[in-house]
Amino acid sequence: KMRSAVHTFFFNKGVDPVNGLKREDWVEANRVFAEAERERERRGEGSLIALLSNAYYDVLDDDGDGTVDVEELKTMMKAFDVPQEAAYTFFQKADTDKTGKLERPELVHLFRKFWMEPYDPQWDGVYAYKY
């Protein structure tokens, strides 16, 4: 499921499975992807950002309780070779309802913010830019 979601997501961002995407084309590909994602939302179609986020969520929810806690989030940090301390910064911003658990819509919201909104340095710790 994860492999399929990653493939679908990046293919729709313009990343060719064989040839990739040239660095100089990345910004334009992101712009086109964002507009297509907004159009999918307008038509009531499934979001590719949600598809990717939900695939990550399914992997992160190690105990199957339908939520993700800080310990489970550390798994993602380790997988991306980011210091596990980053999980606390990420979690603090992502847990918008402050329940101490991430629900699926909270992670989708954070992924959407990452892929669709302009760069904002206050989020550097959340997206591991500073690590």
mmCIF file of C-alpha atoms in Angstrom:
data_model
loop_
_atom_site.group_PDB
_atom_site.id
_atom_site.type_symbol
_atom_site.label_atom_id
_atom_site.label_comp_id
_atom_site.label_asym_id
_atom_site.label_seq_id
_atom_site.Cartn_x
_atom_site.Cartn_y
_atom_site.Cartn_z
ATOM 1 C CA LYS A 1 0.000 0.000 0.000
ATOM 2 C CA MET A 2 2.805 2.434 0.907
ATOM 3 C CA ARG A 3 4.783 1.722 -2.262
ATOM 4 C CA SER A 4 1.672 2.224 -4.384
ATOM 5 C CA ALA A 5 0.796 5.504 -2.631
ATOM 6 C CA VAL A 6 4.328 6.873 -3.025
ATOM 7 C CA HIS A 7 4.409 5.872 -6.702
ATOM 8 C CA THR A 8 0.999 7.427 -7.433
ATOM 9 C CA PHE A 9 1.820 10.603 -5.542
ATOM 10 C CA PHE A 10 5.190 11.283 -7.147
ATOM 11 C CA PHE A 11 4.076 10.153 -10.608
ATOM 12 C CA ASN A 12 1.334 12.804 -10.373
ATOM 13 C CA LYS A 13 3.964 15.332 -9.315
ATOM 14 C CA GLY A 14 5.692 14.682 -12.636
ATOM 15 C CA VAL A 15 8.389 12.292 -11.433
ATOM 16 C CA ASP A 16 8.944 9.726 -14.160
ATOM 17 C CA PRO A 17 9.572 6.228 -12.718
ATOM 18 C CA VAL A 18 12.584 5.733 -14.991
ATOM 19 C CA ASN A 19 14.021 9.190 -15.624
ATOM 20 C CA GLY A 20 12.981 11.009 -12.450
ATOM 21 C CA LEU A 21 12.484 14.773 -12.555
ATOM 22 C CA LYS A 22 15.163 17.335 -13.288
ATOM 23 C CA ARG A 23 15.994 19.643 -10.413
ATOM 24 C CA GLU A 24 15.185 22.697 -12.532
ATOM 25 C CA ASP A 25 11.687 21.335 -13.190
ATOM 26 C CA TRP A 26 10.832 20.649 -9.509
ATOM 27 C CA VAL A 27 9.310 24.065 -8.694
ATOM 28 C CA GLU A 28 7.082 24.075 -11.763
ATOM 29 C CA ALA A 29 6.065 20.457 -11.125
ATOM 30 C CA ASN A 30 5.033 21.396 -7.586
ATOM 31 C CA ARG A 31 3.020 24.355 -8.861
ATOM 32 C CA VAL A 32 1.208 22.182 -11.399
ATOM 33 C CA PHE A 33 0.633 19.461 -8.805
ATOM 34 C CA ALA A 34 -0.818 21.961 -6.301
ATOM 35 C CA GLU A 35 -3.241 23.324 -8.886
ATOM 36 C CA ALA A 36 -4.289 19.801 -9.898
ATOM 37 C CA GLU A 37 -4.764 18.910 -6.214
ATOM 38 C CA ARG A 38 -6.991 21.973 -5.712
ATOM 39 C CA GLU A 39 -8.976 20.975 -8.805
ATOM 40 C CA ARG A 40 -9.411 17.424 -7.457
ATOM 41 C CA GLU A 41 -10.755 18.933 -4.233
ATOM 42 C CA ARG A 42 -13.170 21.182 -6.164
ATOM 43 C CA ARG A 43 -14.498 18.139 -8.042
ATOM 44 C CA GLY A 44 -14.821 16.145 -4.808
ATOM 45 C CA GLU A 45 -12.192 13.627 -5.872
ATOM 46 C CA GLY A 46 -9.741 11.974 -3.516
ATOM 47 C CA SER A 47 -6.681 13.949 -2.533
ATOM 48 C CA LEU A 48 -3.305 12.509 -3.496
ATOM 49 C CA ILE A 49 -1.841 14.199 -0.437
ATOM 50 C CA ALA A 50 -4.371 12.318 1.710
ATOM 51 C CA LEU A 51 -3.512 9.108 -0.143
ATOM 52 C CA LEU A 52 0.167 9.512 0.755
ATOM 53 C CA SER A 53 -0.523 10.716 4.295
ATOM 54 C CA ASN A 54 -2.912 7.834 4.977
ATOM 55 C CA ALA A 55 -0.343 5.310 3.757
ATOM 56 C CA TYR A 56 2.207 6.781 6.179
ATOM 57 C CA TYR A 57 -0.406 6.792 8.936
ATOM 58 C CA ASP A 58 -1.163 3.108 8.420
ATOM 59 C CA VAL A 59 2.530 2.290 8.785
ATOM 60 C CA LEU A 60 2.983 4.548 11.817
ATOM 61 C CA ASP A 61 -0.002 3.181 13.751
ATOM 62 C CA ASP A 62 2.049 0.253 14.952
ATOM 63 C CA ASP A 63 -0.341 -0.887 17.682
ATOM 64 C CA GLY A 64 -3.427 -0.563 15.446
ATOM 65 C CA ASP A 65 -5.388 1.640 17.847
ATOM 66 C CA GLY A 66 -6.309 4.162 15.135
ATOM 67 C CA THR A 67 -4.038 6.894 16.513
ATOM 68 C CA VAL A 68 -0.320 7.697 16.415
ATOM 69 C CA ASP A 69 1.624 8.617 19.545
ATOM 70 C CA VAL A 70 5.095 10.129 19.895
ATOM 71 C CA GLU A 71 6.772 6.750 20.197
ATOM 72 C CA GLU A 72 5.200 5.580 16.942
ATOM 73 C CA LEU A 73 6.154 8.877 15.287
ATOM 74 C CA LYS A 74 9.796 8.289 16.225
ATOM 75 C CA THR A 75 9.678 5.327 13.830
ATOM 76 C CA MET A 76 9.125 7.712 10.905
ATOM 77 C CA MET A 77 11.966 9.943 12.057
ATOM 78 C CA LYS A 78 14.292 6.947 12.241
ATOM 79 C CA ALA A 79 13.209 5.779 8.760
ATOM 80 C CA PHE A 80 14.095 9.188 7.311
ATOM 81 C CA ASP A 81 17.372 9.340 9.245
ATOM 82 C CA VAL A 82 16.164 12.346 11.219
ATOM 83 C CA PRO A 83 17.015 12.610 14.924
ATOM 84 C CA GLN A 84 14.167 11.090 16.886
ATOM 85 C CA GLU A 85 13.958 14.260 18.997
ATOM 86 C CA ALA A 86 12.333 15.829 15.931
ATOM 87 C CA ALA A 87 9.283 13.691 16.684
ATOM 88 C CA TYR A 88 8.469 15.956 19.632
ATOM 89 C CA THR A 89 8.526 19.135 17.517
ATOM 90 C CA PHE A 90 6.498 17.455 14.778
ATOM 91 C CA PHE A 91 4.014 16.052 17.281
ATOM 92 C CA GLN A 92 3.524 19.366 19.079
ATOM 93 C CA LYS A 93 2.486 21.089 15.837
ATOM 94 C CA ALA A 94 0.538 18.161 14.395
ATOM 95 C CA ASP A 95 -1.554 17.378 17.497
ATOM 96 C CA THR A 96 -3.852 20.342 16.931
ATOM 97 C CA ASP A 97 -6.574 19.106 19.289
ATOM 98 C CA LYS A 98 -3.952 18.414 22.013
ATOM 99 C CA THR A 99 -5.233 14.908 22.819
ATOM 100 C CA GLY A 100 -1.733 13.455 23.014
ATOM 101 C CA LYS A 101 -2.482 11.281 19.975
ATOM 102 C CA LEU A 102 -2.433 12.099 16.273
ATOM 103 C CA GLU A 103 -5.620 11.326 14.454
ATOM 104 C CA ARG A 104 -5.588 10.695 10.706
ATOM 105 C CA PRO A 105 -6.969 14.148 9.716
ATOM 106 C CA GLU A 106 -4.218 15.872 11.709
ATOM 107 C CA LEU A 107 -1.507 14.112 9.734
ATOM 108 C CA VAL A 108 -3.300 14.794 6.437
ATOM 109 C CA HIS A 109 -3.493 18.476 7.409
ATOM 110 C CA LEU A 110 0.242 18.594 8.131
ATOM 111 C CA PHE A 111 1.117 16.836 4.857
ATOM 112 C CA ARG A 112 -1.177 19.236 2.997
ATOM 113 C CA LYS A 113 0.526 22.200 4.636
ATOM 114 C CA PHE A 114 3.930 20.834 3.607
ATOM 115 C CA TRP A 115 3.017 20.185 -0.036
ATOM 116 C CA MET A 116 0.591 23.029 -0.717
ATOM 117 C CA GLU A 117 1.608 26.111 1.255
ATOM 118 C CA PRO A 118 4.532 28.484 0.751
ATOM 119 C CA TYR A 119 7.659 27.912 2.799
ATOM 120 C CA ASP A 120 7.414 29.247 6.360
ATOM 121 C CA PRO A 121 10.548 29.058 8.553
ATOM 122 C CA GLN A 122 8.491 28.554 11.731
ATOM 123 C CA TRP A 123 7.824 25.007 10.473
ATOM 124 C CA ASP A 124 11.500 24.084 9.902
ATOM 125 C CA GLY A 125 11.646 21.842 12.972
ATOM 126 C CA VAL A 126 8.405 20.110 12.020
ATOM 127 C CA TYR A 127 9.592 19.202 8.538
ATOM 128 C CA ALA A 128 13.122 18.377 9.761
ATOM 129 C CA TYR A 129 14.794 21.136 7.695
ATOM 130 C CA LYS A 130 16.943 22.093 10.652
ATOM 131 C CA TYR A 131 18.279 18.575 11.182
#
